[in-house]
Amino acid sequence: MLRVPTASLCSYCQRIRLLVPNSASAFTVTSPNKKPENQLTVDSLYELSVDIRKVRKSKAWVLSEKSSYVSETADVLRDMGADTAVIALILETHPEAVLCRPEDVAAQRDLWVSVCPNKRELMRIIEKFPASFFTLTHYSNQRDNILYLQSLHLSNRIIGKLMASAPQSFSRPVMLNKEKLLSQNPFILLRPAEAWRDSLGFLREQGFSTEELLGLVSSLRASIAELRPECMQQALAFIEEALECSKDELKVIVIHCPAILYYSLPTLVARFHGLMDVGVSMEQVKESPNVLELTTQIVLYRIQKLASYGYDVSSGSLDVVAGTKKDFEMSYGKLQLRQQRPLFNPVAPLRSAED
């Protein structure tokens, strides 16, 4: 073990103190190749129970900045309902937040509050996405994009979600976002441009007009960016052959049931043959293609439920079968085929294939 005489060590420390100028007394001495840390920043973070070691490991440069607003930033977070543990976690995850001027943070808070129901909900977002909230360099762009989305009657809840998960999109000028089909599908901001360009390009090649593409984008939302041209080609080829339809008829079918583009080929094949097995005709599927959104089990259950009250699906429209559970119950009521015992009867509740 290496032993250093105490007297020698103390002499060395004294020589170091003499070399440090008085003006640097507020900074921690580090290696000659690194900027000295701002001791006021370090102490302030330490008082907030922030793990300084984590900050040094991830964002050491923050501790070397001459100006910081640690206590002011903590006060803003505390005012929004954050406790000591949450404040420490946020500043450990995104320590550069302490470099933001208090007036800028306050303005950002007011901007986000305009799309959040309350400060507590905003605090939950900041805890999960601190970098999104403390991105203050494009305030005017953020404000303009919010106003634009609100003018499209998009709910504030969705706008807040987009701001948190796609801050880079709100940092862009609003005109650039308008060019990305934003008015029809704001969720497209969550995907890179390359992901949805291939999907839209393929559909354009299939003869869909701009208006029809916007309708599909609005229906499929961000999932359109996940569709691969080769998979869509297989699905379209199967539907065209199975329903013996023309290209124009195929387009109408897809517009009425965009999910056809999303389902895998094995799923479509199984559902189509399942319909044929229960007595549904090809023409019926062509007229009500959204019945393909349902599993065979649900279709069979609905057909049997209608048949038990005298309604023959094979001679009528599949519109009464297709749709959500709520849609089916509404159609069922219009036909005056509701069961005499209410579905909400707590004594003997009815169980269905959809529950």
Tab-separated table of C-alpha atoms in Angstrom:
chain	number	residue	atom	x	y	z
A	1	MET	CA	0.000	0.000	0.000
A	2	LEU	CA	1.282	3.442	-0.910
A	3	ARG	CA	1.630	5.663	2.146
A	4	VAL	CA	1.883	9.422	1.782
A	5	PRO	CA	3.195	11.361	4.796
A	6	THR	CA	0.533	13.602	6.256
A	7	ALA	CA	2.840	16.594	6.381
A	8	SER	CA	3.683	16.252	2.674
A	9	LEU	CA	-0.007	16.011	1.728
A	10	CYS	CA	-0.931	19.093	3.747
A	11	SER	CA	1.911	21.068	2.190
A	12	TYR	CA	0.688	20.071	-1.263
A	13	CYS	CA	-2.846	21.218	-0.461
A	14	GLN	CA	-1.566	24.545	0.811
A	15	ARG	CA	0.382	25.107	-2.413
A	16	ILE	CA	-2.785	24.344	-4.446
A	17	ARG	CA	-4.780	26.913	-2.451
A	18	LEU	CA	-2.158	29.553	-3.147
A	19	LEU	CA	-2.371	28.874	-6.875
A	20	VAL	CA	-6.162	29.268	-6.995
A	21	PRO	CA	-7.214	32.926	-7.453
A	22	ASN	CA	-9.847	34.423	-5.169
A	23	SER	CA	-12.226	34.911	-8.101
A	24	ALA	CA	-12.472	31.129	-8.524
A	25	SER	CA	-13.555	30.451	-4.971
A	26	ALA	CA	-17.117	29.777	-6.127
A	27	PHE	CA	-16.022	26.964	-8.427
A	28	THR	CA	-14.956	23.390	-7.792
A	29	VAL	CA	-11.393	22.629	-8.911
A	30	THR	CA	-11.263	19.936	-11.570
A	31	SER	CA	-8.627	18.599	-13.912
A	32	PRO	CA	-6.750	21.198	-15.987
A	33	ASN	CA	-8.475	19.981	-19.204
A	34	LYS	CA	-12.020	20.548	-17.921
A	35	LYS	CA	-13.946	23.690	-17.139
A	36	PRO	CA	-14.380	24.214	-13.408
A	37	GLU	CA	-17.773	23.446	-11.945
A	38	ASN	CA	-20.002	26.213	-10.655
A	39	GLN	CA	-20.088	25.405	-6.964
A	40	LEU	CA	-23.310	27.366	-6.464
A	41	THR	CA	-25.053	25.149	-9.021
A	42	VAL	CA	-23.643	22.008	-7.457
A	43	ASP	CA	-24.680	23.040	-3.954
A	44	SER	CA	-28.163	24.070	-5.056
A	45	LEU	CA	-28.748	20.745	-6.810
A	46	TYR	CA	-27.383	18.900	-3.798
A	47	GLU	CA	-29.868	20.703	-1.536
A	48	LEU	CA	-32.664	19.416	-3.790
A	49	SER	CA	-31.410	15.821	-3.324
A	50	VAL	CA	-30.252	15.595	-6.943
A	51	ASP	CA	-27.683	12.851	-7.522
A	52	ILE	CA	-24.714	14.951	-8.656
A	53	ARG	CA	-22.852	11.847	-9.827
A	54	LYS	CA	-25.545	11.099	-12.378
A	55	VAL	CA	-25.449	14.658	-13.651
A	56	ARG	CA	-21.652	14.562	-13.964
A	57	LYS	CA	-21.904	11.314	-15.887
A	58	SER	CA	-24.599	12.396	-18.348
A	59	LYS	CA	-24.480	16.211	-18.643
A	60	ALA	CA	-21.332	17.374	-16.868
A	61	TRP	CA	-21.182	20.543	-18.962
A	62	VAL	CA	-24.297	21.858	-17.223
A	63	LEU	CA	-22.416	22.106	-13.939
A	64	SER	CA	-19.775	24.290	-15.571
A	65	GLU	CA	-22.089	26.982	-16.871
A	66	LYS	CA	-21.635	30.363	-15.207
A	67	SER	CA	-25.334	31.122	-14.844
A	68	SER	CA	-28.026	28.775	-13.593
A	69	TYR	CA	-31.476	29.028	-12.056
A	70	VAL	CA	-31.761	25.943	-9.885
A	71	SER	CA	-34.003	27.268	-7.139
A	72	GLU	CA	-36.192	29.199	-9.603
A	73	THR	CA	-36.720	26.106	-11.747
A	74	ALA	CA	-37.555	24.058	-8.673
A	75	ASP	CA	-40.067	26.709	-7.575
A	76	VAL	CA	-41.894	26.534	-10.911
A	77	LEU	CA	-42.082	22.732	-10.724
A	78	ARG	CA	-43.191	22.885	-7.104
A	79	ASP	CA	-45.923	25.357	-8.026
A	80	MET	CA	-47.276	22.790	-10.492
A	81	GLY	CA	-47.498	20.135	-7.794
A	82	ALA	CA	-44.116	18.402	-7.968
A	83	ASP	CA	-42.746	17.095	-4.696
A	84	THR	CA	-39.055	16.901	-3.738
A	85	ALA	CA	-38.552	13.436	-5.245
A	86	VAL	CA	-40.111	14.395	-8.586
A	87	ILE	CA	-38.092	17.614	-8.805
A	88	ALA	CA	-34.878	15.689	-8.149
A	89	LEU	CA	-35.779	13.076	-10.788
A	90	ILE	CA	-36.537	15.718	-13.426
A	91	LEU	CA	-33.303	17.615	-12.798
A	92	GLU	CA	-31.281	14.390	-12.857
A	93	THR	CA	-32.890	13.345	-16.154
A	94	HIS	CA	-32.748	16.773	-17.797
A	95	PRO	CA	-30.289	18.926	-15.802
A	96	GLU	CA	-30.076	21.585	-18.527
A	97	ALA	CA	-33.498	22.706	-17.304
A	98	VAL	CA	-31.686	24.790	-14.652
A	99	LEU	CA	-30.113	26.877	-17.426
A	100	CYS	CA	-33.482	28.163	-18.645
A	101	ARG	CA	-34.381	31.688	-17.620
A	102	PRO	CA	-37.300	31.796	-15.143
A	103	GLU	CA	-39.382	34.094	-17.362
A	104	ASP	CA	-38.982	31.674	-20.288
A	105	VAL	CA	-40.010	28.708	-18.141
A	106	ALA	CA	-43.036	30.635	-16.892
A	107	ALA	CA	-44.064	31.463	-20.463
A	108	GLN	CA	-43.626	27.818	-21.445
A	109	ARG	CA	-45.727	26.734	-18.491
A	110	ASP	CA	-48.559	29.067	-19.518
A	111	LEU	CA	-48.357	27.789	-23.096
A	112	TRP	CA	-48.628	24.153	-22.032
A	113	VAL	CA	-51.373	24.889	-19.532
A	114	SER	CA	-53.448	26.123	-22.485
A	115	VAL	CA	-53.648	22.523	-23.769
A	116	CYS	CA	-53.614	20.679	-20.436
A	117	PRO	CA	-56.674	20.406	-18.189
A	118	ASN	CA	-54.704	21.484	-15.120
A	119	LYS	CA	-51.209	21.946	-13.700
A	120	ARG	CA	-51.198	18.513	-12.115
A	121	GLU	CA	-51.737	16.841	-15.479
A	122	LEU	CA	-49.017	19.023	-16.957
A	123	MET	CA	-46.695	17.927	-14.192
A	124	ARG	CA	-47.250	14.293	-15.138
A	125	ILE	CA	-46.227	15.114	-18.711
A	126	ILE	CA	-43.111	17.003	-17.600
A	127	GLU	CA	-42.082	14.128	-15.353
A	128	LYS	CA	-42.266	11.760	-18.332
A	129	PHE	CA	-41.020	14.142	-21.043
A	130	PRO	CA	-38.869	16.823	-19.365
A	131	ALA	CA	-36.879	17.551	-22.536
A	132	SER	CA	-40.075	18.339	-24.433
A	133	PHE	CA	-41.197	20.903	-21.887
A	134	PHE	CA	-37.813	22.587	-21.435
A	135	THR	CA	-37.252	23.053	-25.174
A	136	LEU	CA	-37.599	26.839	-25.144
A	137	THR	CA	-35.776	27.905	-28.299
A	138	HIS	CA	-38.815	27.902	-30.606
A	139	TYR	CA	-41.566	29.360	-28.443
A	140	SER	CA	-43.280	31.264	-31.272
A	141	ASN	CA	-43.357	28.161	-33.490
A	142	GLN	CA	-44.827	26.118	-30.645
A	143	ARG	CA	-47.515	28.735	-30.069
A	144	ASP	CA	-48.377	28.983	-33.783
A	145	ASN	CA	-48.627	25.198	-34.159
A	146	ILE	CA	-50.921	24.968	-31.142
A	147	LEU	CA	-53.203	27.661	-32.548
A	148	TYR	CA	-53.251	25.905	-35.912
A	149	LEU	CA	-54.197	22.543	-34.409
A	150	GLN	CA	-56.883	24.190	-32.293
A	151	SER	CA	-58.282	25.840	-35.426
A	152	LEU	CA	-58.746	22.307	-36.815
A	153	HIS	CA	-60.873	21.510	-33.746
A	154	LEU	CA	-58.322	18.990	-32.523
A	155	SER	CA	-58.806	18.317	-28.817
A	156	ASN	CA	-56.339	19.837	-26.376
A	157	ARG	CA	-55.657	16.379	-24.968
A	158	ILE	CA	-54.340	15.189	-28.334
A	159	ILE	CA	-52.364	18.403	-28.864
A	160	GLY	CA	-50.701	17.929	-25.485
A	161	LYS	CA	-49.841	14.347	-26.369
A	162	LEU	CA	-48.259	15.441	-29.642
A	163	MET	CA	-46.284	18.226	-27.950
A	164	ALA	CA	-44.868	15.758	-25.446
A	165	SER	CA	-43.985	12.948	-27.856
A	166	ALA	CA	-43.009	14.993	-30.930
A	167	PRO	CA	-41.512	18.302	-29.727
A	168	GLN	CA	-39.371	18.624	-32.849
A	169	SER	CA	-42.521	18.954	-34.946
A	170	PHE	CA	-43.763	21.861	-32.844
A	171	SER	CA	-40.379	23.551	-33.184
A	172	ARG	CA	-40.835	23.726	-36.961
A	173	PRO	CA	-42.627	26.634	-38.643
A	174	VAL	CA	-46.340	25.914	-38.901
A	175	MET	CA	-46.274	26.108	-42.715
A	176	LEU	CA	-43.963	23.086	-42.894
A	177	ASN	CA	-46.367	21.053	-40.798
A	178	LYS	CA	-49.304	22.084	-42.980
A	179	GLU	CA	-47.478	20.535	-45.914
A	180	LYS	CA	-47.356	17.121	-44.122
A	181	LEU	CA	-51.067	16.368	-44.325
A	182	LEU	CA	-51.363	17.642	-40.791
A	183	SER	CA	-54.931	18.804	-41.219
A	184	GLN	CA	-56.036	15.248	-41.952
A	185	ASN	CA	-53.710	13.302	-39.692
A	186	PRO	CA	-51.779	15.077	-36.930
A	187	PHE	CA	-50.615	11.670	-35.660
A	188	ILE	CA	-48.363	11.503	-38.694
A	189	LEU	CA	-46.013	13.781	-36.755
A	190	LEU	CA	-45.133	10.765	-34.627
A	191	ARG	CA	-43.534	8.982	-37.606
A	192	PRO	CA	-40.578	9.991	-39.772
A	193	ALA	CA	-41.427	11.213	-43.253
A	194	GLU	CA	-39.773	8.227	-44.958
A	195	ALA	CA	-42.069	5.798	-43.146
A	196	TRP	CA	-45.347	7.147	-44.536
A	197	ARG	CA	-44.023	8.351	-47.907
A	198	ASP	CA	-43.648	4.755	-49.181
A	199	SER	CA	-47.167	3.816	-48.061
A	200	LEU	CA	-48.807	6.844	-49.637
A	201	GLY	CA	-46.713	6.436	-52.775
A	202	PHE	CA	-47.917	2.858	-53.210
A	203	LEU	CA	-51.565	3.828	-52.761
A	204	ARG	CA	-51.125	6.654	-55.239
A	205	GLU	CA	-49.893	4.088	-57.761
A	206	GLN	CA	-53.075	2.081	-57.192
A	207	GLY	CA	-55.107	5.009	-58.501
A	208	PHE	CA	-56.275	6.678	-55.289
A	209	SER	CA	-56.801	10.413	-55.662
A	210	THR	CA	-55.448	12.993	-53.223
A	211	GLU	CA	-58.864	13.348	-51.618
A	212	GLU	CA	-59.184	9.574	-51.256
A	213	LEU	CA	-55.674	9.344	-49.795
A	214	LEU	CA	-56.529	11.990	-47.227
A	215	GLY	CA	-59.582	9.956	-46.245
A	216	LEU	CA	-57.473	6.830	-45.772
A	217	VAL	CA	-54.879	8.758	-43.788
A	218	SER	CA	-57.594	10.192	-41.555
A	219	SER	CA	-58.993	6.700	-40.909
A	220	LEU	CA	-55.727	4.828	-40.379
A	221	ARG	CA	-53.929	7.684	-38.590
A	222	ALA	CA	-50.285	7.011	-37.707
A	223	SER	CA	-50.626	3.290	-38.477
A	224	ILE	CA	-50.474	4.106	-42.181
A	225	ALA	CA	-46.741	4.634	-41.714
A	226	GLU	CA	-46.436	1.016	-40.563
A	227	LEU	CA	-47.970	-0.449	-43.721
A	228	ARG	CA	-45.553	-2.078	-46.147
A	229	PRO	CA	-46.324	-1.865	-49.878
A	230	GLU	CA	-45.740	-5.603	-50.428
A	231	CYS	CA	-48.241	-6.538	-47.693
A	232	MET	CA	-50.843	-4.110	-49.009
A	233	GLN	CA	-50.349	-5.523	-52.502
A	234	GLN	CA	-51.079	-9.046	-51.254
A	235	ALA	CA	-54.207	-7.905	-49.418
A	236	LEU	CA	-55.558	-5.977	-52.403
A	237	ALA	CA	-54.859	-8.838	-54.806
A	238	PHE	CA	-56.743	-11.282	-52.579
A	239	ILE	CA	-59.790	-9.016	-52.133
A	240	GLU	CA	-59.911	-8.292	-55.867
A	241	GLU	CA	-59.918	-12.000	-56.702
A	242	ALA	CA	-62.151	-13.170	-53.830
A	243	LEU	CA	-64.857	-10.592	-54.513
A	244	GLU	CA	-64.408	-10.674	-58.298
A	245	CYS	CA	-64.320	-6.891	-58.456
A	246	SER	CA	-62.815	-4.365	-60.830
A	247	LYS	CA	-60.060	-1.896	-59.911
A	248	ASP	CA	-62.616	0.848	-59.369
A	249	GLU	CA	-64.783	-1.416	-57.210
A	250	LEU	CA	-61.697	-2.403	-55.231
A	251	LYS	CA	-60.972	1.253	-54.474
A	252	VAL	CA	-64.525	1.757	-53.202
A	253	ILE	CA	-64.194	-1.313	-50.986
A	254	VAL	CA	-60.913	-0.062	-49.492
A	255	ILE	CA	-62.379	3.406	-48.883
A	256	HIS	CA	-65.296	1.832	-46.986
A	257	CYS	CA	-63.008	-0.564	-45.115
A	258	PRO	CA	-59.448	0.860	-44.834
A	259	ALA	CA	-58.582	-1.898	-42.351
A	260	ILE	CA	-58.190	-4.215	-45.355
A	261	LEU	CA	-54.820	-2.550	-45.906
A	262	TYR	CA	-53.812	-3.209	-42.327
A	263	TYR	CA	-54.771	-6.872	-41.842
A	264	SER	CA	-52.331	-9.599	-42.818
A	265	LEU	CA	-53.170	-11.892	-45.733
A	266	PRO	CA	-53.795	-14.973	-43.503
A	267	THR	CA	-56.235	-12.923	-41.398
A	268	LEU	CA	-58.189	-11.732	-44.432
A	269	VAL	CA	-58.309	-15.219	-45.941
A	270	ALA	CA	-59.556	-16.754	-42.693
A	271	ARG	CA	-62.246	-14.102	-42.188
A	272	PHE	CA	-63.491	-14.246	-45.763
A	273	HIS	CA	-63.805	-18.036	-45.789
A	274	GLY	CA	-65.413	-17.879	-42.354
A	275	LEU	CA	-68.119	-15.646	-43.793
A	276	MET	CA	-68.660	-18.014	-46.690
A	277	ASP	CA	-68.986	-20.937	-44.263
A	278	VAL	CA	-71.841	-19.281	-42.342
A	279	GLY	CA	-73.841	-18.594	-45.483
A	280	VAL	CA	-72.825	-15.042	-46.346
A	281	SER	CA	-72.561	-14.356	-50.069
A	282	MET	CA	-69.737	-12.695	-51.944
A	283	GLU	CA	-72.048	-9.872	-53.036
A	284	GLN	CA	-72.998	-9.164	-49.421
A	285	VAL	CA	-69.347	-8.804	-48.449
A	286	LYS	CA	-68.794	-6.508	-51.423
A	287	GLU	CA	-71.679	-4.297	-50.282
A	288	SER	CA	-70.597	-4.287	-46.624
A	289	PRO	CA	-66.828	-4.890	-46.666
A	290	ASN	CA	-66.357	-3.589	-43.118
A	291	VAL	CA	-67.725	-6.935	-41.928
A	292	LEU	CA	-64.141	-8.127	-42.529
A	293	GLU	CA	-63.108	-6.083	-39.487
A	294	LEU	CA	-64.841	-8.650	-37.276
A	295	THR	CA	-63.532	-12.049	-36.248
A	296	THR	CA	-65.454	-15.086	-37.460
A	297	GLN	CA	-66.512	-15.814	-33.887
A	298	ILE	CA	-68.161	-12.415	-33.486
A	299	VAL	CA	-69.876	-12.612	-36.887
A	300	LEU	CA	-71.275	-16.068	-36.082
A	301	TYR	CA	-72.517	-14.888	-32.688
A	302	ARG	CA	-74.304	-11.878	-34.176
A	303	ILE	CA	-75.871	-13.918	-36.989
A	304	GLN	CA	-77.153	-16.503	-34.510
A	305	LYS	CA	-78.504	-13.797	-32.200
A	306	LEU	CA	-80.399	-12.175	-35.069
A	307	ALA	CA	-81.615	-15.538	-36.384
A	308	SER	CA	-83.074	-16.455	-32.986
A	309	TYR	CA	-85.522	-13.595	-33.474
A	310	GLY	CA	-86.372	-14.316	-37.061
A	311	TYR	CA	-83.918	-12.157	-38.978
A	312	ASP	CA	-82.268	-13.999	-41.878
A	313	VAL	CA	-78.919	-12.389	-42.624
A	314	SER	CA	-78.493	-14.310	-45.879
A	315	SER	CA	-81.427	-12.441	-47.411
A	316	GLY	CA	-80.665	-9.018	-45.979
A	317	SER	CA	-77.835	-6.551	-45.522
A	318	LEU	CA	-74.718	-7.219	-43.490
A	319	ASP	CA	-74.780	-3.654	-42.221
A	320	VAL	CA	-76.739	-4.847	-39.200
A	321	VAL	CA	-73.938	-7.305	-38.415
A	322	ALA	CA	-70.921	-5.091	-39.108
A	323	GLY	CA	-69.555	-2.323	-36.908
A	324	THR	CA	-68.673	-2.070	-33.245
A	325	LYS	CA	-70.545	-3.732	-30.432
A	326	LYS	CA	-72.399	-0.464	-29.808
A	327	ASP	CA	-73.304	-0.208	-33.501
A	328	PHE	CA	-74.702	-3.731	-33.460
A	329	GLU	CA	-76.811	-3.106	-30.379
A	330	MET	CA	-78.240	0.080	-31.927
A	331	SER	CA	-79.147	-1.761	-35.130
A	332	TYR	CA	-80.540	-4.571	-33.063
A	333	GLY	CA	-82.774	-2.080	-31.237
A	334	LYS	CA	-84.026	-0.482	-34.452
A	335	LEU	CA	-85.197	-3.897	-35.607
A	336	GLN	CA	-87.074	-4.227	-32.313
A	337	LEU	CA	-85.226	-7.432	-31.612
A	338	ARG	CA	-83.905	-6.533	-28.174
A	339	GLN	CA	-84.116	-9.297	-25.639
A	340	GLN	CA	-86.795	-8.739	-23.023
A	341	ARG	CA	-84.296	-9.002	-20.186
A	342	PRO	CA	-82.019	-5.912	-20.240
A	343	LEU	CA	-78.324	-6.411	-20.784
A	344	PHE	CA	-77.642	-4.555	-17.557
A	345	ASN	CA	-79.759	-6.942	-15.420
A	346	PRO	CA	-77.496	-7.749	-12.446
A	347	VAL	CA	-79.473	-10.840	-11.541
A	348	ALA	CA	-78.840	-12.802	-14.705
A	349	PRO	CA	-76.469	-10.912	-16.995
A	350	LEU	CA	-76.121	-12.137	-20.521
A	351	ARG	CA	-72.678	-13.188	-21.736
A	352	SER	CA	-71.723	-12.810	-25.344
A	353	ALA	CA	-68.824	-13.694	-27.599
A	354	GLU	CA	-67.815	-10.023	-27.582
A	355	ASP	CA	-67.576	-9.624	-23.785
